[in-house]
Short mmCIF file of C-alpha atoms in Angstrom, two decimals:
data_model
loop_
_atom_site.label_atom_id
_atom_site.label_comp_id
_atom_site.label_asym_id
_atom_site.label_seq_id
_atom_site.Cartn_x
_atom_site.Cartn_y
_atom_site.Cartn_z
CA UNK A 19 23.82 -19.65 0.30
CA UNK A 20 21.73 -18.84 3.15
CA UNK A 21 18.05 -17.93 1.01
CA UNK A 22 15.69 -17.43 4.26
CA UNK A 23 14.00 -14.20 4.77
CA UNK A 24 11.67 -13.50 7.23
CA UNK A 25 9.19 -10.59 6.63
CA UNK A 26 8.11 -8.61 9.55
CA UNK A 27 5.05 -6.21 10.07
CA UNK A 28 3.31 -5.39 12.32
CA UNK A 29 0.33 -4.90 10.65
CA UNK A 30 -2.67 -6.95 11.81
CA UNK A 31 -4.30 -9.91 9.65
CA UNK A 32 -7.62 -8.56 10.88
CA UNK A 33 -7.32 -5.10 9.35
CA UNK A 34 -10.09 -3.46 7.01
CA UNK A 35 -6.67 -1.52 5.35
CA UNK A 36 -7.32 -5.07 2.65
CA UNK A 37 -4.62 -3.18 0.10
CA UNK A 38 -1.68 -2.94 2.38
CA UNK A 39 -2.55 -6.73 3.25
CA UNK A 40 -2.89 -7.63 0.11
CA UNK A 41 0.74 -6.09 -0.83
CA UNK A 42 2.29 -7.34 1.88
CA UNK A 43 0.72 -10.93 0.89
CA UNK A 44 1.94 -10.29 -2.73
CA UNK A 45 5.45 -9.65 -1.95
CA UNK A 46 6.27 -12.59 0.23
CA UNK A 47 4.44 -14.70 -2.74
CA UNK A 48 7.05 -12.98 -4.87
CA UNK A 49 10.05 -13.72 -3.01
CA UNK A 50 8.91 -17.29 -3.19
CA UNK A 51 9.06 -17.72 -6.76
CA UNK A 52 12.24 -15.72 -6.84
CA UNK A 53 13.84 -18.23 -4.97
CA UNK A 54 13.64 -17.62 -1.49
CA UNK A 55 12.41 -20.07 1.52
CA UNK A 56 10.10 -17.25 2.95
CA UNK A 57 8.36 -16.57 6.33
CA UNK A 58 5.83 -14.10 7.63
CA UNK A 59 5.48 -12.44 10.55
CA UNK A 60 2.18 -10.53 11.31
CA UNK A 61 -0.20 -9.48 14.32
CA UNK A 62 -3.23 -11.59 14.26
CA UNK A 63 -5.23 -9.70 17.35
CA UNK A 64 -3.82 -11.03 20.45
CA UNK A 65 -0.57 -12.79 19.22
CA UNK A 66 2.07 -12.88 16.51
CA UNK A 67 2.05 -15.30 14.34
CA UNK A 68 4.88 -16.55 11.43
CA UNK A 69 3.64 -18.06 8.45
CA UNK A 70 5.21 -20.53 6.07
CA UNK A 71 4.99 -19.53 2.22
CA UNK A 72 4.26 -22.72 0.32
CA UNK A 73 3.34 -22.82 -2.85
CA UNK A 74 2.25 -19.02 -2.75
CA UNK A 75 0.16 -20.09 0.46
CA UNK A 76 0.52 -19.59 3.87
CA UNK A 77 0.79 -22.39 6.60
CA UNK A 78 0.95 -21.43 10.23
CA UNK A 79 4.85 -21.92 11.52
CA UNK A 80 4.54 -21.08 14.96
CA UNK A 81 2.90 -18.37 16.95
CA UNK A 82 3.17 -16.20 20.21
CA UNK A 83 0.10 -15.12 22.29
CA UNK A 84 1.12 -11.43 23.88
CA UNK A 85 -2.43 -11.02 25.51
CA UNK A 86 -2.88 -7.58 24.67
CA UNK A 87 -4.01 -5.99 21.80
CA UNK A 88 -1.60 -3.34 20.13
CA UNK A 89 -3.89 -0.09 19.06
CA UNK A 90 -2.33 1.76 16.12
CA UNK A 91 -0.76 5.35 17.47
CA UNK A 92 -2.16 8.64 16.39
CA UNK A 93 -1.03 12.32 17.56
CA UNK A 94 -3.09 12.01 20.78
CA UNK A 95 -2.72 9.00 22.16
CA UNK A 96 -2.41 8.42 25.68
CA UNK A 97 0.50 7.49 27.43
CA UNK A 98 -1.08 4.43 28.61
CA UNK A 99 -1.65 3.44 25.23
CA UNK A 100 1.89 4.17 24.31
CA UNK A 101 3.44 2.26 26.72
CA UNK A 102 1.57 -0.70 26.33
CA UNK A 103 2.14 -0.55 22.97
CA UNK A 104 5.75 -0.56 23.66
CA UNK A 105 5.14 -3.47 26.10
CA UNK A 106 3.74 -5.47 23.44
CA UNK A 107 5.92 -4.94 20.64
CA UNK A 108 9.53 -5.45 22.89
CA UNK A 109 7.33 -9.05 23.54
CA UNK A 110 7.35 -9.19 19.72
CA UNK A 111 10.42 -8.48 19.03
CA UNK A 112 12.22 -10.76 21.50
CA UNK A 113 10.10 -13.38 20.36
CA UNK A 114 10.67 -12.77 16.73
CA UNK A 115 14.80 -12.71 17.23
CA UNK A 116 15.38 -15.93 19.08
CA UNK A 117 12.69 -17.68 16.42
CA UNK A 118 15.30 -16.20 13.60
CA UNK A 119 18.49 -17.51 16.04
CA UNK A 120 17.09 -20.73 16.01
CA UNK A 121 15.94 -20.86 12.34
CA UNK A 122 19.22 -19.51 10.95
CA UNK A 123 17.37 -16.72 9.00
CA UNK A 124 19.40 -15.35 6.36
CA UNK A 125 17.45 -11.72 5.74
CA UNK A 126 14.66 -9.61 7.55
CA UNK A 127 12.77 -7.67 5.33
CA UNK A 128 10.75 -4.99 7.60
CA UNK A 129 7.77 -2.78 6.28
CA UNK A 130 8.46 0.48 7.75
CA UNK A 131 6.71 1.21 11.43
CA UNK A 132 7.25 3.82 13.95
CA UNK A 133 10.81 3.86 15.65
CA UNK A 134 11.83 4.52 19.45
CA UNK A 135 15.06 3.90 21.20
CA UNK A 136 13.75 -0.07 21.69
CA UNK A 137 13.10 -0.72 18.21
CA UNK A 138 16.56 0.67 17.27
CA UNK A 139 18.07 -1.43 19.67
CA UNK A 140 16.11 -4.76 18.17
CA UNK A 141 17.75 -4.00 14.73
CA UNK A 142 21.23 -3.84 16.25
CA UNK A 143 21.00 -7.19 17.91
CA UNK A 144 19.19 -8.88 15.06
CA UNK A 145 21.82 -7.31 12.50
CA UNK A 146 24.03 -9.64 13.75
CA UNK A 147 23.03 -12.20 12.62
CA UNK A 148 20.70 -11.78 9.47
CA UNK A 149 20.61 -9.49 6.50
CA UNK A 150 17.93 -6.39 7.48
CA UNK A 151 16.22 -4.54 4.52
CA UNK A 152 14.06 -1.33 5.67
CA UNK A 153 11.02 -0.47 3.42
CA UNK A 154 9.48 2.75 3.33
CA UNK A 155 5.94 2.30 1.54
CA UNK A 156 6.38 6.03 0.92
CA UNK A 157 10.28 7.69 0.30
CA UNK A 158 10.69 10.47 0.97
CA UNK A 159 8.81 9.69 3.89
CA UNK A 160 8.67 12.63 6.15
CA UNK A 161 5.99 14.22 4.75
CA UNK A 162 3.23 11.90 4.38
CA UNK A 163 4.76 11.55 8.30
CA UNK A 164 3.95 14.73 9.44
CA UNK A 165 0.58 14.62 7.66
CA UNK A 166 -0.88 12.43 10.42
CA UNK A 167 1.59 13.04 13.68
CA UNK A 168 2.56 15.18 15.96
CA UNK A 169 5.17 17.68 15.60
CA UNK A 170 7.21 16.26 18.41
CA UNK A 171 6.63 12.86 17.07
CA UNK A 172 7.92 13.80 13.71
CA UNK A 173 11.34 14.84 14.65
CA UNK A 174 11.67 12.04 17.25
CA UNK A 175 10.93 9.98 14.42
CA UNK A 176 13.43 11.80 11.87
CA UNK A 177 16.14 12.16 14.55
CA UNK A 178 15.54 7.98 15.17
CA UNK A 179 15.89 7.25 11.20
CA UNK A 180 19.71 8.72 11.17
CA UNK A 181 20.49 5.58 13.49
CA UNK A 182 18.41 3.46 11.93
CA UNK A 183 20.72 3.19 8.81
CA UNK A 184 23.60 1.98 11.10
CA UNK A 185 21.98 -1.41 11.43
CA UNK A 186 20.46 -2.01 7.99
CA UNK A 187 21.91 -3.60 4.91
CA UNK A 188 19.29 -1.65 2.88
CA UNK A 189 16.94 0.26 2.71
CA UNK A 190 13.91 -0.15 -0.16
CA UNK A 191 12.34 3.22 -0.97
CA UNK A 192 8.52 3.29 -2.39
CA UNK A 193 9.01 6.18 -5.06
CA UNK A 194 7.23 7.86 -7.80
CA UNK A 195 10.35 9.99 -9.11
CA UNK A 196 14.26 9.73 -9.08
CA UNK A 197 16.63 11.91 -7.68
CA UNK A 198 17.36 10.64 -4.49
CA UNK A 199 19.76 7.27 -5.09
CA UNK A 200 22.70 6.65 -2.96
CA UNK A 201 24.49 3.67 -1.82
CA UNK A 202 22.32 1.54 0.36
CA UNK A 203 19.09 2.93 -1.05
CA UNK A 204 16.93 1.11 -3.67
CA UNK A 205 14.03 2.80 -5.18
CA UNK A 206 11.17 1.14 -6.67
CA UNK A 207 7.34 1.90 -7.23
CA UNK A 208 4.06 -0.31 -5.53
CA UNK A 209 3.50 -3.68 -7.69
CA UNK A 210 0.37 -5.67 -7.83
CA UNK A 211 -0.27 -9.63 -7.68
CA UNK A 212 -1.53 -10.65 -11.04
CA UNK A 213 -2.18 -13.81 -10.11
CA UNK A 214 -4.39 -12.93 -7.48
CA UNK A 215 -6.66 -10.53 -9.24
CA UNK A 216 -9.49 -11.72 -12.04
CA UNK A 217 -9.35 -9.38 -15.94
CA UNK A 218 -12.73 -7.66 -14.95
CA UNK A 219 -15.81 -8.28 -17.67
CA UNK A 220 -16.72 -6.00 -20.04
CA UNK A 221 -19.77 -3.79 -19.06
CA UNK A 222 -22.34 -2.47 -21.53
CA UNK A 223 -22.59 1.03 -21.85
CA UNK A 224 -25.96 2.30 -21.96
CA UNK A 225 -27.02 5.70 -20.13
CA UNK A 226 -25.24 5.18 -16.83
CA UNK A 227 -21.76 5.35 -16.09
CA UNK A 228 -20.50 3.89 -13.38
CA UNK A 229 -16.67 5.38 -11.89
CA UNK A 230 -15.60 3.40 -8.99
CA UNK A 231 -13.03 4.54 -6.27
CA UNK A 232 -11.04 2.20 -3.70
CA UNK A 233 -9.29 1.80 -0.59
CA UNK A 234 -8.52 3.05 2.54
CA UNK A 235 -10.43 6.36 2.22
CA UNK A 236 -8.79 9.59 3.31
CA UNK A 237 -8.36 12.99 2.50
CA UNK A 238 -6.16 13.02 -0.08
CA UNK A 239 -7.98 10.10 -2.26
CA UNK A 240 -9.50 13.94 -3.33
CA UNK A 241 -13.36 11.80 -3.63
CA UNK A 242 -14.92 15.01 -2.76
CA UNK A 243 -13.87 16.32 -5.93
CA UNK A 244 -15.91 13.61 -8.22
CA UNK A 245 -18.48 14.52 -5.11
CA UNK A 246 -18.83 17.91 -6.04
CA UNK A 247 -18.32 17.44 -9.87
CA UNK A 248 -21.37 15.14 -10.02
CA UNK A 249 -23.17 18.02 -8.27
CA UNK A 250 -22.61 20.38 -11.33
CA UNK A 251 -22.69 17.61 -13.97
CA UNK A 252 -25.68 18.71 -16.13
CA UNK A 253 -25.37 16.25 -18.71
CA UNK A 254 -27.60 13.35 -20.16
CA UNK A 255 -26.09 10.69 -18.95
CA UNK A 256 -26.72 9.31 -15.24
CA UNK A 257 -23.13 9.13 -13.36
CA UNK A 258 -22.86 6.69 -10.46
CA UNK A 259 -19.88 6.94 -8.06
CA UNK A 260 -19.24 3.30 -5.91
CA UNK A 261 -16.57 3.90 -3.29
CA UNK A 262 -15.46 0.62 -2.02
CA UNK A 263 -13.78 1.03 1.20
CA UNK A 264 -13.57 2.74 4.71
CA UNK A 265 -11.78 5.17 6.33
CA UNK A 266 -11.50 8.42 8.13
CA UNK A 267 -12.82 10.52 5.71
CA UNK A 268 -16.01 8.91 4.86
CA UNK A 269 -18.13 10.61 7.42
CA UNK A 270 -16.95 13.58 5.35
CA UNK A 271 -17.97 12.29 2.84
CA UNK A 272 -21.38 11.23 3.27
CA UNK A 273 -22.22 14.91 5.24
CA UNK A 274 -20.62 16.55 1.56
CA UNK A 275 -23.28 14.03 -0.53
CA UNK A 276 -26.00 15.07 1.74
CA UNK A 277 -25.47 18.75 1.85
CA UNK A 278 -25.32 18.82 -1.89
CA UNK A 279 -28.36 16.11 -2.41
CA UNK A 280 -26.39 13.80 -5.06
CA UNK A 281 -27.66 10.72 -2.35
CA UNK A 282 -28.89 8.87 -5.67
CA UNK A 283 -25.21 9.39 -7.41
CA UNK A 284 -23.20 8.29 -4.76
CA UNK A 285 -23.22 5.00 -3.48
CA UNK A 286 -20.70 3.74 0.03
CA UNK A 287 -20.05 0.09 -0.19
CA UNK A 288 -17.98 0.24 2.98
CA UNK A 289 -15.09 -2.57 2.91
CA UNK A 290 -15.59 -5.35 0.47
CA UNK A 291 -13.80 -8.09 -1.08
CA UNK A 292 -13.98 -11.40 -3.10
CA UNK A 293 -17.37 -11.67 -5.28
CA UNK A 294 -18.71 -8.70 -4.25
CA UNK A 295 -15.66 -6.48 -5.52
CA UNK A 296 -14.87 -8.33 -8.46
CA UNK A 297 -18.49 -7.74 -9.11
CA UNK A 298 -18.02 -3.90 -8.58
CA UNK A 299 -15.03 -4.02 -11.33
CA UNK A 300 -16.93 -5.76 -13.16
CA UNK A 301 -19.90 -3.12 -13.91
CA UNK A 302 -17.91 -0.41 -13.42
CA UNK A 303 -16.38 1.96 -16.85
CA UNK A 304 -13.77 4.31 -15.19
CA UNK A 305 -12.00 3.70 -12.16
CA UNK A 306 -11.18 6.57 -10.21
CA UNK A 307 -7.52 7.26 -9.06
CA UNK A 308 -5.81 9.47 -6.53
CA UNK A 309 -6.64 13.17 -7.01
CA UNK A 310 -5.12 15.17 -3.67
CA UNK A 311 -1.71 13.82 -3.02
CA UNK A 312 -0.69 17.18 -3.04
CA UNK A 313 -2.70 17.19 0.33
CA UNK A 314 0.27 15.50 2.12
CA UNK A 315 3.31 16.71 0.04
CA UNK A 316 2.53 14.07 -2.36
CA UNK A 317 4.89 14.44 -5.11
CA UNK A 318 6.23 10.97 -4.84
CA UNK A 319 3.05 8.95 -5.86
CA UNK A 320 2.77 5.44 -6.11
CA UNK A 321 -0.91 4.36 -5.27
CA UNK A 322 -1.74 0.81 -4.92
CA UNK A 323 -5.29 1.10 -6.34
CA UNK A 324 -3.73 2.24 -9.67
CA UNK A 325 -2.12 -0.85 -9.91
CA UNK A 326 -5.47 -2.81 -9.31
CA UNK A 327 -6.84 -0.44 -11.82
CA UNK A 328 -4.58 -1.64 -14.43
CA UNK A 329 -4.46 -5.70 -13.36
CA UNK A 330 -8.10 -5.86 -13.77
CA UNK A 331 -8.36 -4.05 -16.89
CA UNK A 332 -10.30 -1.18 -15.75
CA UNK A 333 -9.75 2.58 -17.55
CA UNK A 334 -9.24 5.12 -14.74
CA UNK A 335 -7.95 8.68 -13.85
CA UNK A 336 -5.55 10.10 -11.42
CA UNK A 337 -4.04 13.67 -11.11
CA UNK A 338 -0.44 12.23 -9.86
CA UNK A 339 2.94 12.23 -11.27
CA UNK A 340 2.90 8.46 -10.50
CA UNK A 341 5.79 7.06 -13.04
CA UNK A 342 4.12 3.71 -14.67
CA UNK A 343 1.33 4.60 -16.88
CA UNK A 344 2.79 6.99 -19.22
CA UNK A 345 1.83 6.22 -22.77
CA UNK A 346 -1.80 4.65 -21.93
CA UNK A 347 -4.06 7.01 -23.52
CA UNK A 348 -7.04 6.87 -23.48
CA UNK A 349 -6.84 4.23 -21.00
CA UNK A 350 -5.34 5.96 -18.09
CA UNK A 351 -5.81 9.59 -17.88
CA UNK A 352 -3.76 12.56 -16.27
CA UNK A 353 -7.18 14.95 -14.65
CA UNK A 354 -6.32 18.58 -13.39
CA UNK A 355 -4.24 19.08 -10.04
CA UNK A 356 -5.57 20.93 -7.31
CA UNK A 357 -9.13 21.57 -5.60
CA UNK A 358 -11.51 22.36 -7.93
CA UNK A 359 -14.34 19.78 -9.10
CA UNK A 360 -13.27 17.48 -11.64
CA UNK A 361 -15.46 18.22 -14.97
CA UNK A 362 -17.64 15.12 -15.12
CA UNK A 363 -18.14 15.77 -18.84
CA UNK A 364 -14.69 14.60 -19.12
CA UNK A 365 -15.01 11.43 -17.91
CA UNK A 366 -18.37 10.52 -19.57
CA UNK A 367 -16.57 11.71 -23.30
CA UNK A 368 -13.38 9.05 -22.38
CA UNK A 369 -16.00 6.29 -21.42
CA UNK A 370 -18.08 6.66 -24.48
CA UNK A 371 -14.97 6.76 -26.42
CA UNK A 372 -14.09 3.74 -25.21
CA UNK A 373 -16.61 1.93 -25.20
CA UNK A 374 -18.00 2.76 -28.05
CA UNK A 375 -14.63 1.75 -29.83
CA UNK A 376 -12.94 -1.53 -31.01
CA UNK A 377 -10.74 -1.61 -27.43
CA UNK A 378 -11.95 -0.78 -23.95
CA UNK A 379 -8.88 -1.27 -22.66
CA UNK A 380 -9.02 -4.48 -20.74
CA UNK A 381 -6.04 -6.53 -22.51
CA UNK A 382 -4.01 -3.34 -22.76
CA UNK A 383 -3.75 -3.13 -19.20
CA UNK A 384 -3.57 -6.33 -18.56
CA UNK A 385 -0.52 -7.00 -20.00
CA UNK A 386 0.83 -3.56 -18.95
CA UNK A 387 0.26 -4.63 -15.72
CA UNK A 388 2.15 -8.56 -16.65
CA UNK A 389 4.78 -6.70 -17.87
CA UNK A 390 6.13 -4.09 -15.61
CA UNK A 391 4.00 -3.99 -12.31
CA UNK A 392 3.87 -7.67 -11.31
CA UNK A 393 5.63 -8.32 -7.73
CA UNK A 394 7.99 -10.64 -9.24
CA UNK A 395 8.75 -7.67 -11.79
CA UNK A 396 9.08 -5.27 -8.68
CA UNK A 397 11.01 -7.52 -5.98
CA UNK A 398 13.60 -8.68 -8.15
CA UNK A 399 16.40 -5.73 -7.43
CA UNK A 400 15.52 -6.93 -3.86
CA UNK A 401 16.04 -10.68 -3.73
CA UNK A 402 19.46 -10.30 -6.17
CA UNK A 403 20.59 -7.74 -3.49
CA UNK A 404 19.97 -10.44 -0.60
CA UNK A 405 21.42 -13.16 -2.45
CA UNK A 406 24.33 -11.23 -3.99
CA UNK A 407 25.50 -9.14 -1.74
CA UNK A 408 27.26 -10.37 1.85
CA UNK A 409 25.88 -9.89 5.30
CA UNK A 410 27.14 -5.89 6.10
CA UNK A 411 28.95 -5.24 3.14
CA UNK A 412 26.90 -2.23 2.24
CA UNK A 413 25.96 -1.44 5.63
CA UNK A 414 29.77 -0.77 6.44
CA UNK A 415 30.66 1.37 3.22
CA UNK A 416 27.79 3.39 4.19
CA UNK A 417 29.05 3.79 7.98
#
């Protein structure tokens, strides 16, 4: 039994986005101790490097120096920047097949990036010879898609996908809800490393409450609705929102907090990490979820800083359908959908609660998190499909 697997992204190592890289980390770790003899492929600025997993760490296999730096795509980019982006990535992907020729790789697993006619043809020729499965971080994924392309793009893109499933042995949907299982199609919801992430510290609870939000920050995180809540919160307790992250929607942000003088209330960390997060967690009494999927046809929610939420032990709230917390009240709270500001009073009643009570949550979500969201937990339909099944047996019932 060939147990191999390659996983290829081309997302860079250099990236602020530290939760997909810290996903992507997680789930090659997981493969490992499911079995596997696992490599990574990632951009690292100028060139592509493969990684060894050993031992849950990462040793550098080989590498392949493109000279140009691939700039992510939006709506408007140039044709220049298209191209070369092409340029670069058919570099990549010859590169990457002839490494899995020689190495005998048994399965590809590919996080999802954008298609064209030259990435369709680099599945065909490496579906020859290895098992390919197909994530989606978001299923269905056409209208998160649309949220941040082109029209054009997003029928190009939808029109690509039909041949896409041609070449593919699976394909691994990130979902919040069922409904949409067929042959070939797996559906799953975002994990977390447990190993990787410290129980936070129990913070005192005096007169200040501290709610802290996370990630890559856009839109649909819906921060400006603690923003604006804060703004109205007359109460006697001081609330302190920490956002812990960058993004496009920070500038925003910071114009909303000025125009509604809460400067004092809100406090921009920018990207941080290590220490200096764990230190965040570690004062911090509600965590703050995502509140504005519905921003990008979000019904299918599976946020990664939920996940964190729960590994670390921290009590937070989300307005999302999102499938793996049900039944952790008061921990984990359901807030309104929609626009309006969340009521801050709300939030300060569930932290006094609890912590003012016996449990404050951190060893129930802990081992909620142990349980049920661990990568290992999440992977496993994944690997026994790779090992199980052979090379285009699904792939041809589905054709």
């Amino acid at each position: 039994m060939n147990n191999s697997l390659l996983y290829f992204t081309i997302l860079n190592e250099e990236s602020k986005s530290l939760g997909f890289l810290k996903k992507v980390r997680s789930q090659c770790k997981a493969f490992e101790k499911l079995g596997h003899s696992v490599f990574l492929g990632i951009l690292r600025n100028t060139e592509y490097v493969i990684y060894r997993v050993v031992n849950s760490g990462f040793e550098r296999e080989t590498s392949f120096h493109f000279g140009s730096i691939m700039e992510s795509i939006r709506s408007r980019a140039s044709i220049i920047k298209r191209i070369n982006n092409q340029l670069v990535l058919s570099k990549i992907m010859r590169f990457t097949q002839e490494w899995c020729r020689k190495k005998e790789i048994g399965a590809v697993y590919i996080r999802r990036f954008a298609l064209s006619h030259l990435v369709i043809r680099f599945l065909r020729s490496l579906s020859h010879q290895s098992k390919i499965v197909w994530e989606y971080p978001t299923y269905p994924w056409i209208s998160e898609y649309r949220h941040s392309h082109s029209l054009f793009r997003s029928i190009v893109e939808r029109s690509l996908a039909s041949l896409l499933e041609r070449h593919i042995d699976l394909i691994v949907g990130v979902s919040g809800i069922s409904g949409f299982e067929r042959e070939g199609l797996l559906l799953t919801t975002n994990g977390v490393g447990i190993d990787e992430l410290p129980m936070r510290e129990r913070p005192f609870l005096l007169r200040t409450i501290e709610l802290l939000g996370l990630g890559k920050i856009t839109s649909y995180h819906g921060y400006d609705r603690i923003i604006k809540g804060i703004a109205d919160y007359k109460g006697e307790y001081e609330v302190v929102f920490n956002i812990a992250g960058d993004g496009n929607e920070i500038d925003n942000l910071r114009k909303l907090v000025n125009s509604l003088n809460v400067d004092e209330s809100i406090k921009f960390h920018g990207v941080v990490d290590g220490k200096k997060l764990d230190d965040l967690f570690n004062k911090s009494h509600i965590g703050i979820g995502s509140l504005a999927l519905h921003k990008i046809g979000g019904q299918y929610p599976s946020p990664l800083k939920h996940r964190e939420f729960c590994a670390r032990g921290l009590p937070f709230v989300h307005a999302t359908d999102d499938p793996d917390f049900a039944g952790l009240e008061p921990f984990v709270k359901k807030v309104e959908f929609g626009e309006d500001p969340i009521d801050i009073q709300k939030l300060v009643t569930m932290a006094i609660e609890i912590y003012n009570g016996p449990e404050d949550g951190r060893r129930v979500l802990r081992d909620h998190a142990a349980r049920t969201l661990d990568w290992v937990v999440k992977m496993k339909p994944i690997s026994d499909f790779i090992l199980r099944n052979p090379h285009g047996a699904v792939k041809s019932n589905r054709n």
